[in-house]
Coordinates of C-alpha atoms and ligand atoms in Angstrom, one line a residue:
X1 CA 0.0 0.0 0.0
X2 CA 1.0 3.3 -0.9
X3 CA 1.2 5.2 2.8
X4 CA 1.3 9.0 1.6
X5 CA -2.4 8.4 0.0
X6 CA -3.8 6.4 2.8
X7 CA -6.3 7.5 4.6
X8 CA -6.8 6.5 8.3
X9 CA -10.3 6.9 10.6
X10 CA -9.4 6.2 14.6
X11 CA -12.3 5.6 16.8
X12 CA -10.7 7.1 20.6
X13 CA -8.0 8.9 21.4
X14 CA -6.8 6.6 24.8
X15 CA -3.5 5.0 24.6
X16 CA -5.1 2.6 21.5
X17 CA -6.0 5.3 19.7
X18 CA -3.3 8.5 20.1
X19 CA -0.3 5.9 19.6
X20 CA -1.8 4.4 16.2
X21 CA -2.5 8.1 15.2
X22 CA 1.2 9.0 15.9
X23 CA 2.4 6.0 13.9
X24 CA 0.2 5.8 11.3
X25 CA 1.4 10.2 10.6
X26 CA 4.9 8.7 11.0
X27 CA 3.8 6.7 8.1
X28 CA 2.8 9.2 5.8
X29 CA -1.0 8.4 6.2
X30 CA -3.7 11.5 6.5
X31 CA -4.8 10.4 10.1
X32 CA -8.5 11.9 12.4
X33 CA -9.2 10.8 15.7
X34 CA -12.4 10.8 16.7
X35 CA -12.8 11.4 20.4
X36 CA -16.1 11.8 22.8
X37 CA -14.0 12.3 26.2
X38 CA -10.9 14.4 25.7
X39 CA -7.0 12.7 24.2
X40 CA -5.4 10.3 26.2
X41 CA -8.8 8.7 27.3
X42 CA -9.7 7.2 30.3
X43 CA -5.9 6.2 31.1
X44 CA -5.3 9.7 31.4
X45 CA -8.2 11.9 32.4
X46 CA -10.1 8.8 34.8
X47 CA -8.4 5.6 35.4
X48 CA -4.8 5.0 34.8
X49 CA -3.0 8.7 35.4
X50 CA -5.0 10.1 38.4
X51 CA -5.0 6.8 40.5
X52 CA -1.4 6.9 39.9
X53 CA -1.3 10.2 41.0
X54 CA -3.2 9.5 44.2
X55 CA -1.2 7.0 45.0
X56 CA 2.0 8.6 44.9
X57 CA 0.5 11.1 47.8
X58 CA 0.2 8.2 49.6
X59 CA 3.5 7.0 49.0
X60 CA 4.9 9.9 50.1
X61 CA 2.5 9.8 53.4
X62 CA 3.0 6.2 54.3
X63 CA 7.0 7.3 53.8
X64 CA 6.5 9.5 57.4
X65 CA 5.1 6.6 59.1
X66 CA 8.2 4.8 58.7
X67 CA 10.6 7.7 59.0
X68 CA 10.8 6.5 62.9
X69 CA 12.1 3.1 61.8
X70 CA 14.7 5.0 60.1
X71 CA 15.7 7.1 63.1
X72 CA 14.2 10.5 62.1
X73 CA 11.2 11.8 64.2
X74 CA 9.4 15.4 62.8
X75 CA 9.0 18.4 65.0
X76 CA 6.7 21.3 65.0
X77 CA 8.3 24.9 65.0
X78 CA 7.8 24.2 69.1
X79 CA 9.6 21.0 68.9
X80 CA 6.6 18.9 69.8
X81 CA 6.7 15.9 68.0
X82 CA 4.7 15.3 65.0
X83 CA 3.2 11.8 64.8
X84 CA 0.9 12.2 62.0
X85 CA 0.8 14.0 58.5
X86 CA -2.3 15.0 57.3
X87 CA -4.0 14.8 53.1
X88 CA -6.0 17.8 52.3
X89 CA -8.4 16.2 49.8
X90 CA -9.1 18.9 47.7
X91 CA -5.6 20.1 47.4
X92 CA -4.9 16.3 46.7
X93 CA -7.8 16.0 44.2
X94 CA -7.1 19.1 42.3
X95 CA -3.4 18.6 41.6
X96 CA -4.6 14.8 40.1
X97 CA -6.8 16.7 38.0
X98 CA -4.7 19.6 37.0
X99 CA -1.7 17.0 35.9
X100 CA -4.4 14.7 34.0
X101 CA -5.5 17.6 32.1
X102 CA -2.3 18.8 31.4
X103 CA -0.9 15.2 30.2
X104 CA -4.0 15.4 27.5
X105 CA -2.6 18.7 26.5
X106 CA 0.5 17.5 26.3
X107 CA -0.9 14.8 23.8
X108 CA -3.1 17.0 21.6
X109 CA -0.2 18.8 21.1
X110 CA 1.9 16.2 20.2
X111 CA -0.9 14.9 17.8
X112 CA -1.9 18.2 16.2
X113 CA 2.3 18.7 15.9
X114 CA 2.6 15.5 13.8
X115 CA -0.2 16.6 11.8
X116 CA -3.1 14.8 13.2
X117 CA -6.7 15.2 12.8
X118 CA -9.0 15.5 16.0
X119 CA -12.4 15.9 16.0
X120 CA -14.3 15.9 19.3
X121 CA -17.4 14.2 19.1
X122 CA -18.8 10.1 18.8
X123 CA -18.1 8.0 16.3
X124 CA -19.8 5.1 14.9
X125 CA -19.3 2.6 11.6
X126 CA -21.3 3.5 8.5
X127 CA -19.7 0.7 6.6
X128 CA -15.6 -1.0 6.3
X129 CA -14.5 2.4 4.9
X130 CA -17.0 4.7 6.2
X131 CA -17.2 6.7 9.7
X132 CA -20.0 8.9 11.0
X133 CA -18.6 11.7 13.6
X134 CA -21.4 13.2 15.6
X135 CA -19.4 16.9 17.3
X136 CA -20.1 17.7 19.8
X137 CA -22.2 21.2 18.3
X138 CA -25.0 18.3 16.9
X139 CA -23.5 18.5 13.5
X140 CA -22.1 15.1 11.5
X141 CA -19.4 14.5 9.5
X142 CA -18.9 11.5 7.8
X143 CA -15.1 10.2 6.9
X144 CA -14.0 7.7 4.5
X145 CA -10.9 5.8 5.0
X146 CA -8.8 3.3 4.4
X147 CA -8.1 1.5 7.4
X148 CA -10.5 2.7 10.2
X149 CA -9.2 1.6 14.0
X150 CA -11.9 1.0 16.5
X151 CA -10.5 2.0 20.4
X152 CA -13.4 3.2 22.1
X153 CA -12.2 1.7 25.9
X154 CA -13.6 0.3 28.5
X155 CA -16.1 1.9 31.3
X156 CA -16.6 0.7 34.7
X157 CA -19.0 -2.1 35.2
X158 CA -22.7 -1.1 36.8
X159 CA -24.8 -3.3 38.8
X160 CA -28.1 -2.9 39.1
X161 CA -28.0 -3.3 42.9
X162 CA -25.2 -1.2 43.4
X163 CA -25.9 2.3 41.6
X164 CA -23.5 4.5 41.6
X165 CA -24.7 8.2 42.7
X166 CA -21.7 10.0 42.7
X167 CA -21.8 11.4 46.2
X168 CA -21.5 8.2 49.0
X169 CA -21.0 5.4 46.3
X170 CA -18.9 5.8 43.7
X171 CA -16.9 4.4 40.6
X172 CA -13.2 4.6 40.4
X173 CA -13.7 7.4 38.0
X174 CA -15.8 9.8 40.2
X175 CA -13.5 9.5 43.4
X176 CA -11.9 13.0 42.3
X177 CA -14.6 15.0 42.8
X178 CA -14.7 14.2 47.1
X179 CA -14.0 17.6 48.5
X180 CA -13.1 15.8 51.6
X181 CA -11.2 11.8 53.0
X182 CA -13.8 9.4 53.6
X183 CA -13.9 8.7 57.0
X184 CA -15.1 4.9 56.5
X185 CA -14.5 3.7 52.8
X186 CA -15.9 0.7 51.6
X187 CA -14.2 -0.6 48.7
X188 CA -16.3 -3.7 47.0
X189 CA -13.9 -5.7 44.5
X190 CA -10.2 -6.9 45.3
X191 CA -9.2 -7.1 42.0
X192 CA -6.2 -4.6 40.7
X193 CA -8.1 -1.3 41.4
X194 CA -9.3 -2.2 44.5
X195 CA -6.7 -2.9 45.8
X196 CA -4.8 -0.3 44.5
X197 CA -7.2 2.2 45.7
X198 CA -8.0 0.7 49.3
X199 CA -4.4 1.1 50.2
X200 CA -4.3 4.7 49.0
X201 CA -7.0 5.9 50.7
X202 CA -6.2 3.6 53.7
X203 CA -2.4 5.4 53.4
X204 CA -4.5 8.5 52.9
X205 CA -6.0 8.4 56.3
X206 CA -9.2 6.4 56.1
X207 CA -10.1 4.1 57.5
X208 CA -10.7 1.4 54.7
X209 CA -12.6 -2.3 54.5
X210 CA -12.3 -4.2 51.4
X211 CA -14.9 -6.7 51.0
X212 CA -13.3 -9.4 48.6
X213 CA -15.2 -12.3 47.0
X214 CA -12.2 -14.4 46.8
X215 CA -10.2 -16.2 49.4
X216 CA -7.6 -13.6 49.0
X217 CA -7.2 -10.5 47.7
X218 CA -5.6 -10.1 44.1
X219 CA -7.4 -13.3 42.8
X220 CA -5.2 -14.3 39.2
X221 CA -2.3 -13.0 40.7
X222 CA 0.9 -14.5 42.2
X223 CA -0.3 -16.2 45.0
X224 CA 2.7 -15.2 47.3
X225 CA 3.1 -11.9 46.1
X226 CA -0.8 -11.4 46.7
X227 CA -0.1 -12.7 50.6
X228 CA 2.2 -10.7 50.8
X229 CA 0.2 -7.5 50.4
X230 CA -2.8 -9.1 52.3
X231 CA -1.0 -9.3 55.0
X232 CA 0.5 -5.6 54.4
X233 CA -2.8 -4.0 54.0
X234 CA -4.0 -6.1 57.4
X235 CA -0.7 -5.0 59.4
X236 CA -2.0 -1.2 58.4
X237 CA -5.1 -1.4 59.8
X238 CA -7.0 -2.6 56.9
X239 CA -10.5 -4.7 57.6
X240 CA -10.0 -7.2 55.0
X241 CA -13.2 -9.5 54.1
X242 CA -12.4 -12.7 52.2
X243 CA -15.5 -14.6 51.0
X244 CA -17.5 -11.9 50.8
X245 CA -19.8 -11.0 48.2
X246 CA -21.6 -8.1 47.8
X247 CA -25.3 -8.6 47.0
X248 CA -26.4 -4.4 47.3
X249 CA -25.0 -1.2 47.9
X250 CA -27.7 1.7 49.1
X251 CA -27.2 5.0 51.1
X252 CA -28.2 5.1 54.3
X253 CA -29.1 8.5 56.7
X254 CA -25.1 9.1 57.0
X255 CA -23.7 7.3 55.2
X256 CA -23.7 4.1 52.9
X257 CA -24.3 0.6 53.5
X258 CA -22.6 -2.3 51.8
X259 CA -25.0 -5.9 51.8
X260 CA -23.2 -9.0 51.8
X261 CA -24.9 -12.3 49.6
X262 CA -24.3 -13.8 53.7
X263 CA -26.6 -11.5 55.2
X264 CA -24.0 -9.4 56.8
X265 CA -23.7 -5.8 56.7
X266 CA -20.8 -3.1 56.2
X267 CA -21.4 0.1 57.6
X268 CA -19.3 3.0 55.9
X269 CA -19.2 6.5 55.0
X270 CA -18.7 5.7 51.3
X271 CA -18.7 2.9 49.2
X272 CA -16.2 2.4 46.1
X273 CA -17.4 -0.3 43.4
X274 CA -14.3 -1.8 42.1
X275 CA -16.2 -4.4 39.8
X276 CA -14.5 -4.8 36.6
X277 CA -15.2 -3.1 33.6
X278 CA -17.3 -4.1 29.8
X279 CA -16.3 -2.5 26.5
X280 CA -17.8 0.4 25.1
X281 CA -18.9 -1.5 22.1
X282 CA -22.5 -1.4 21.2
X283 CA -23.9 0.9 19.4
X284 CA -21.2 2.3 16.9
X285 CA -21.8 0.7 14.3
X286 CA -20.1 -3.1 14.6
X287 CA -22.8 -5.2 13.9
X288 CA -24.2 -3.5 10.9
X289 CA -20.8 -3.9 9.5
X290 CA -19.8 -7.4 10.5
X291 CA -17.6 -7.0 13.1
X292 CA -17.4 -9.9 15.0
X293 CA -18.0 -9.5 18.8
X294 CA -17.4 -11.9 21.7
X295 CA -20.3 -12.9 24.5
X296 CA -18.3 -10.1 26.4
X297 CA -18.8 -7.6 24.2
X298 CA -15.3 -7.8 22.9
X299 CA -14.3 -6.8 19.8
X300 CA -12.5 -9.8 18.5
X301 CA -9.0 -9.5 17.2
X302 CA -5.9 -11.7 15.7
X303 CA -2.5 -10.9 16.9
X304 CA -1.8 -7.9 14.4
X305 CA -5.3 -6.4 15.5
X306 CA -7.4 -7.2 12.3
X307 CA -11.1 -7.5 13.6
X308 CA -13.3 -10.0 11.3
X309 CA -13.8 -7.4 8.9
X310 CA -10.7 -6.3 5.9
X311 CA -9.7 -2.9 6.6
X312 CA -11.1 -2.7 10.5
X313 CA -8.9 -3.1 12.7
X314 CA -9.2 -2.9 17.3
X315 CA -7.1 -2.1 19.8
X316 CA -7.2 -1.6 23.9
X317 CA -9.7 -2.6 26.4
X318 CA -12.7 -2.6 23.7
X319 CA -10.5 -6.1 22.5
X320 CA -10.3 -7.1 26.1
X321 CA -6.9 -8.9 25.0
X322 CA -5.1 -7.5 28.5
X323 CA -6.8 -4.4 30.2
X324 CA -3.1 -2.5 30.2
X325 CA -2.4 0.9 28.7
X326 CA 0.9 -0.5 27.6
X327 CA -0.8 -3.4 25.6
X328 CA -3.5 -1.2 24.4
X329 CA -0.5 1.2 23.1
X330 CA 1.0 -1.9 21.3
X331 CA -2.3 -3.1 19.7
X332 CA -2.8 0.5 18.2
X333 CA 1.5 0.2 17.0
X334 CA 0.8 -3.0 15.3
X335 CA -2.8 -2.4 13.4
X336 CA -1.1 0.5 11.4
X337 CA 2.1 -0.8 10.7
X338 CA 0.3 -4.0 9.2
X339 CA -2.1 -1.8 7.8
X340 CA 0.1 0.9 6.1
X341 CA 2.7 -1.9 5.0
X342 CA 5.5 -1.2 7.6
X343 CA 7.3 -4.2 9.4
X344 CA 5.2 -5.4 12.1
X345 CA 5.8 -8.4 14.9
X346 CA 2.5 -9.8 15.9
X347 CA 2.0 -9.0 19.7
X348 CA 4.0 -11.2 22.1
X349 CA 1.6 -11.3 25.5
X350 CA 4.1 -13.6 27.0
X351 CA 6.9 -10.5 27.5
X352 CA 4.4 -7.8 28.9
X353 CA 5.5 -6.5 31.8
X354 CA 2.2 -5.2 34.8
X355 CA 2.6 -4.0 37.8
X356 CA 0.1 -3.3 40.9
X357 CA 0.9 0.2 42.0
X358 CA 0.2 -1.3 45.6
X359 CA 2.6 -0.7 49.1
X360 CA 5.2 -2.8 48.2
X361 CA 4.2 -2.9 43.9
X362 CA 3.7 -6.2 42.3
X363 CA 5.6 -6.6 38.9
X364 CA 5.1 -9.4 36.7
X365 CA 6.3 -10.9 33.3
X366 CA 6.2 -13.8 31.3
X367 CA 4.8 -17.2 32.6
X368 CA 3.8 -17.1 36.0
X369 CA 4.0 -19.8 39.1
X370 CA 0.6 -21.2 38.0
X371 CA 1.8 -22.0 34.7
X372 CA 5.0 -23.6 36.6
X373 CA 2.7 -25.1 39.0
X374 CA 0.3 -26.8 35.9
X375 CA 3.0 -27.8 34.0
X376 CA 2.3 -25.2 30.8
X377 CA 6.1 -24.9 30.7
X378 CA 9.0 -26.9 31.8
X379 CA 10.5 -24.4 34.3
X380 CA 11.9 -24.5 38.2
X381 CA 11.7 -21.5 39.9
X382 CA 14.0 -19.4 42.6
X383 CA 11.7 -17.2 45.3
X384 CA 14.2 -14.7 47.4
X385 CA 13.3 -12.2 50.1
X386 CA 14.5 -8.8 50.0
X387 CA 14.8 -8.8 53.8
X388 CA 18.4 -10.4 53.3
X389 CA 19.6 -8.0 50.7
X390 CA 21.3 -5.0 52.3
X391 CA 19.6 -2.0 50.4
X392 CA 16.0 -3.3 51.5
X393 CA 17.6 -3.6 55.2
X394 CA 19.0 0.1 54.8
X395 CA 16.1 1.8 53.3
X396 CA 13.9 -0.1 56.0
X397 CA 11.9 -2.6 53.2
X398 CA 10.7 -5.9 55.3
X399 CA 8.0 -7.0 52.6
X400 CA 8.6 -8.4 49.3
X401 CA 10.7 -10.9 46.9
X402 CA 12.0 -11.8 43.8
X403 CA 11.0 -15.0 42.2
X404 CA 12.5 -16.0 38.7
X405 CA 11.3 -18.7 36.4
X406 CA 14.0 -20.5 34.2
X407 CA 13.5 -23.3 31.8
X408 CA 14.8 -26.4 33.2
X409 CA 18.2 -27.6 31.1
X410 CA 19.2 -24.4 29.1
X411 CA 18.1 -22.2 32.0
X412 CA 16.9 -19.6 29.6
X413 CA 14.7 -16.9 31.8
X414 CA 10.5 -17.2 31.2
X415 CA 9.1 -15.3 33.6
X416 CA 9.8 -13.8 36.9
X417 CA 8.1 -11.7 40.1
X418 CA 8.8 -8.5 42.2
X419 CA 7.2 -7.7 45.2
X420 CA 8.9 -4.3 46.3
X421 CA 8.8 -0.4 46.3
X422 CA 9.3 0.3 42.9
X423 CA 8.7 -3.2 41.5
X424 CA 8.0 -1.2 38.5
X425 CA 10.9 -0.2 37.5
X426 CA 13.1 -3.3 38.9
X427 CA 11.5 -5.6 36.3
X428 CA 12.8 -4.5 33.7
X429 CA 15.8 -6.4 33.4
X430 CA 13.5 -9.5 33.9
X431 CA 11.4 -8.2 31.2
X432 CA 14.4 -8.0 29.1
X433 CA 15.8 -11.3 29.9
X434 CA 11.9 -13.0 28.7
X435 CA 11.9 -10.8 25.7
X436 CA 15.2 -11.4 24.1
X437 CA 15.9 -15.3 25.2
X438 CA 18.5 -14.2 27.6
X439 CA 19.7 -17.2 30.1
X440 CA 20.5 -16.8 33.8
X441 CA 23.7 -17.5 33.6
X442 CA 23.5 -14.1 31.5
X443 CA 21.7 -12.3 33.9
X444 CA 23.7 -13.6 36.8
X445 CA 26.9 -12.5 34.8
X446 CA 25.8 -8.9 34.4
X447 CA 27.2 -6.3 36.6
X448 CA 24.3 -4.8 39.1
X449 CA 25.5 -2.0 41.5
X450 CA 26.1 -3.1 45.4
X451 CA 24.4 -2.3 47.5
X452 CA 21.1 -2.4 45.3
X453 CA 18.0 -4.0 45.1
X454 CA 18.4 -5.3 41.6
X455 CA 21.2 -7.2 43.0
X456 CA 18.7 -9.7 44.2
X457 CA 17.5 -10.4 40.7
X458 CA 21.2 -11.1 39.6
X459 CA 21.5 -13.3 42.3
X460 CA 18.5 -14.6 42.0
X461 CA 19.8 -16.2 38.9
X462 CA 22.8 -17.2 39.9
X463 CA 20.5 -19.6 42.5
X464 CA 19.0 -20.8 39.5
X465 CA 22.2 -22.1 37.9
X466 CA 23.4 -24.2 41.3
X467 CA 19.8 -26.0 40.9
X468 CA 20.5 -26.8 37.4
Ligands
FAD501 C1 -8.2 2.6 38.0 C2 -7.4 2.1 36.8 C3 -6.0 2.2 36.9 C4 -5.3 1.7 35.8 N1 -3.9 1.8 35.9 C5 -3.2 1.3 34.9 C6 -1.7 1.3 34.9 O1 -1.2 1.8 36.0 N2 -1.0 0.9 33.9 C7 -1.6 0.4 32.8 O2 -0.9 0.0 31.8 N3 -3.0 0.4 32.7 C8 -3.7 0.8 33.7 N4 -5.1 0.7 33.6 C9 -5.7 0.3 32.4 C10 -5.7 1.4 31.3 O3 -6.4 2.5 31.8 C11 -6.5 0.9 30.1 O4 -5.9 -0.4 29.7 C12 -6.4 1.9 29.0 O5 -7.1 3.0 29.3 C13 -6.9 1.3 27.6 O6 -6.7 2.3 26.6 P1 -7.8 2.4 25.4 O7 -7.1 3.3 24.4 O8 -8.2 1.1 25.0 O9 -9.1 3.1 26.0 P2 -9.4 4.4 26.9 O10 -8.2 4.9 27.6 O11 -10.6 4.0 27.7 O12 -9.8 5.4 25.8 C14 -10.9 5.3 25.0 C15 -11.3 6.6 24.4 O13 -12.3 6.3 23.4 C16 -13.3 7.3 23.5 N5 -14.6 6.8 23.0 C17 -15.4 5.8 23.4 N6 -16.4 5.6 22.6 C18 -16.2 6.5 21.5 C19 -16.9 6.7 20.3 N7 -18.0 6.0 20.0 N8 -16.5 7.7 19.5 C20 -15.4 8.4 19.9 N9 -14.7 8.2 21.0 C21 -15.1 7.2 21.8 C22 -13.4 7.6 25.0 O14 -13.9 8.9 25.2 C23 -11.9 7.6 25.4 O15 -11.3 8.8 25.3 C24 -5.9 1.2 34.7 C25 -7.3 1.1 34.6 C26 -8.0 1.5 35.7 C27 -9.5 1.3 35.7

């Protein structure tokens, strides 16, 4: 395909849909976004950037609690000791705003620099080649294209005994507008955002219950890591309900009250429904044109993001493929270098790299202990706590590991775990070692600075080679 004539239609402007735009102008293609909710999406303006954000304050909070562990104790300008820091939610709230909006401006500058299109408004599928844009004045335009890309996102899930009201029981996404802490939070759903959020809040100063359906929090993740940070949030303070399934949410006089499938109740101030989330599929357009759609809702796609339909292609949470920014980024890459003719490698889910941004973070890549466990790969694995390695002992960290998965006889690394401050950044040589082959003898030869807590993946490794 020629790429200077081609004409591209994208459907979103999250991290599916701004990334493609940028690639496919790279490309020489004539590229519009059609957007309903502002560039960068929900990752940015709702989910991804300000629970980030709000967690960092909390971070920083949790940092003063253990400041006394570390031999400093804070005084007031009388020198009366100061046990306690303090979050002013609406200074807390507005800076996660501010910085969300800004990170959208930063993006639709970046788009309209490179030449992109964006149109703000809904879009829906006329035909293959065809896209109606309802703006946001009433008025419709309707763009043909070559290749149109569908990213329309994901939105939280609503149950009908749990209606969110904005006020007392909220949706991950309406948590920024609280002008002031909830005194007694009630966070339904132990998944990824709930926990994430519990603990913020619960570092924030709330007091926090997270009513879990599961036997432990984190259900899907690594088991140990996910004990780990049950027992963290419990050693904080946190009322943690395993088993527990939420059967209603309603608002009470004060406050709200959570109704468990048991017959129990939990009494809080506020409720936050952490319930998963379905595509934002219907109704643009998919099944007039053939797009094939799972029982989910999810846009079906292959592994270069073609949808069932020539010239349609899918990318980010709408395909369901792996809920992550980062992977919805990579869908968006791929559909327009295979559309526009570039070199493309199909997406490789077995070297994305996630992380929980809980207190210690939980970093993951490649196979994982339950794949170990059920035999999908021929692997023996090496689990070592950070309380032995010196950094972790000098900056005061008592949680967390690192766990490495080699496969048995060439000892090549598949997968691996970190449970730590900044997991996030500390699997990246794991993630490198999965995505390029690399062995642990190779990873156990590579310098790492002492005293450091990457020194524990490197040695890691070399525990790996003794077993083998
Ligand atoms: C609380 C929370 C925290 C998260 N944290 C992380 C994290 O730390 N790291 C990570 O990698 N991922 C994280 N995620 C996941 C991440 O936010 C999503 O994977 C990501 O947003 C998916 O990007 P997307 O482009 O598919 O969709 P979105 O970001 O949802 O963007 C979709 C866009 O499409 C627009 N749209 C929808 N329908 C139409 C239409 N008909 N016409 C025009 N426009 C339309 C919407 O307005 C929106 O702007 C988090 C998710 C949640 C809920």
């Amino acid at each position: 395909m020629n790429a200077p004539q081609s004409s591209v239609v994208i459907l979103g402007g999250g991290p599916g849909g701004y990334e493609a735009a940028l690639v496919a102008a790279h490309l020489g293609a004539r590229v519009t976004v059609v957007d309903r909710d502002g560039v960068g999406g929900a990752a940015v303006l709702t989910d991804c950037v300000p629970s980030k954000t709000l967690i960092s304050t909390a971070d920083f909070m949790s940092q003063f609690e253990t400041a006394s562990d570390l031999g400093v104790h804070l005084e007031d300008h009388e020198g009366d000791e100061v046990s306690d820091s303090v979050a002013e939610l609406t200074a807390v709230n507005r800076r996660i705003l501010a910085l969300a909006a800004a990170q959208s401006r930063d993006i639709g500058a970046r788009l309209a620099a490179d030449g992109v299109q964006v149109l703000a408004g809904t879009g829906r599928l006329l035909e293959a080649g065809s896209v109606e844009a309802t703006l946001a004045d009433g008025t419709t335009q309707t763009l043909s294209a070559d290749v149109v890309l569908v990213a329309t996102g994901a939105t939280p899930r609503v149950v009908p005994f749990a209606q969110p009201d904005g006020e007392r029981i909220l949706t991950w996404q309406q948590i920024y507008s609280l002008a002031e802490l909830p005194e007694h939070l009630v966070v339904v759903g132990s998944g990824v955002t709930g926990a994430e959020l519990a603990q913020a809040y619960l570092g924030l100063g709330s007091r926090v219950t997270l009513v879990s359906s599961r036997d432990r929090v984190l259900p899907g993740e690594d088991a140990d890591a996910a004990t780990v940070i049950e027992d963290v949030f419990r050693k904080r303070g946190m009322d943690v309900l395993g088993r527990s399934r939420m059967a209603s949410v309603s608002r009470t006089e004060s406050g709200v009250v959570v109704r468990l499938v048991d017959g129990r109740e939990v009494e809080g101030s506020h409720a936050l429904l952490a319930v998963g989330s379905v595509p934002q599929t219907s109704g643009i357009g998919l099944e007039d044109v053939g797009v094939a759609v799972s029982e989910s809702g999810h846009i079906v796609v292959d592994k270069v993001s073609r949808t069932s339909v020539r010239g349609v292609y899918a990318a980010g949470d709408c395909t369901g493929v792996l809920p992550l920014a980062s992977v919805a980024a990579m869908q968006g890459r791929i559909a327009m270098a295979h559309s526009l003719g570039d070199a493309v490698a199909p997406l490789n889910l077995r070297a994305v790299s996630a992380n929980i941004f809980t207190d210690p973070e939980i970093a993951t890549v490649g196979f994982s202990q339950k794949d170990l466990d059920e035999g999908t790969v021929d692997a023996t694995s090496v689990m070592l706590p950070l309380s032995t390695n010196p950094r972790a002992k000098m900056q005061g960290i008592t949680d967390g590991f690192v766990k490495l998965f080699a496969r048995k006889g060439g000892g090549t690394v598949v997968g691996g775990v970190v449970v730590a401050p900044r997991a996030s950044e500390l699997i990246y040589p794991v993630t490198l070692a999965v995505q390029h082959g690399l062995t642990v003898d190779q990873l156990a030869g590579t310098f790492t600075v002492y005293p450091s807590l990457s020194g524990s993946v490197a040695e890691a490794a070399r525990q790996l080679h003794q077993r083998d």
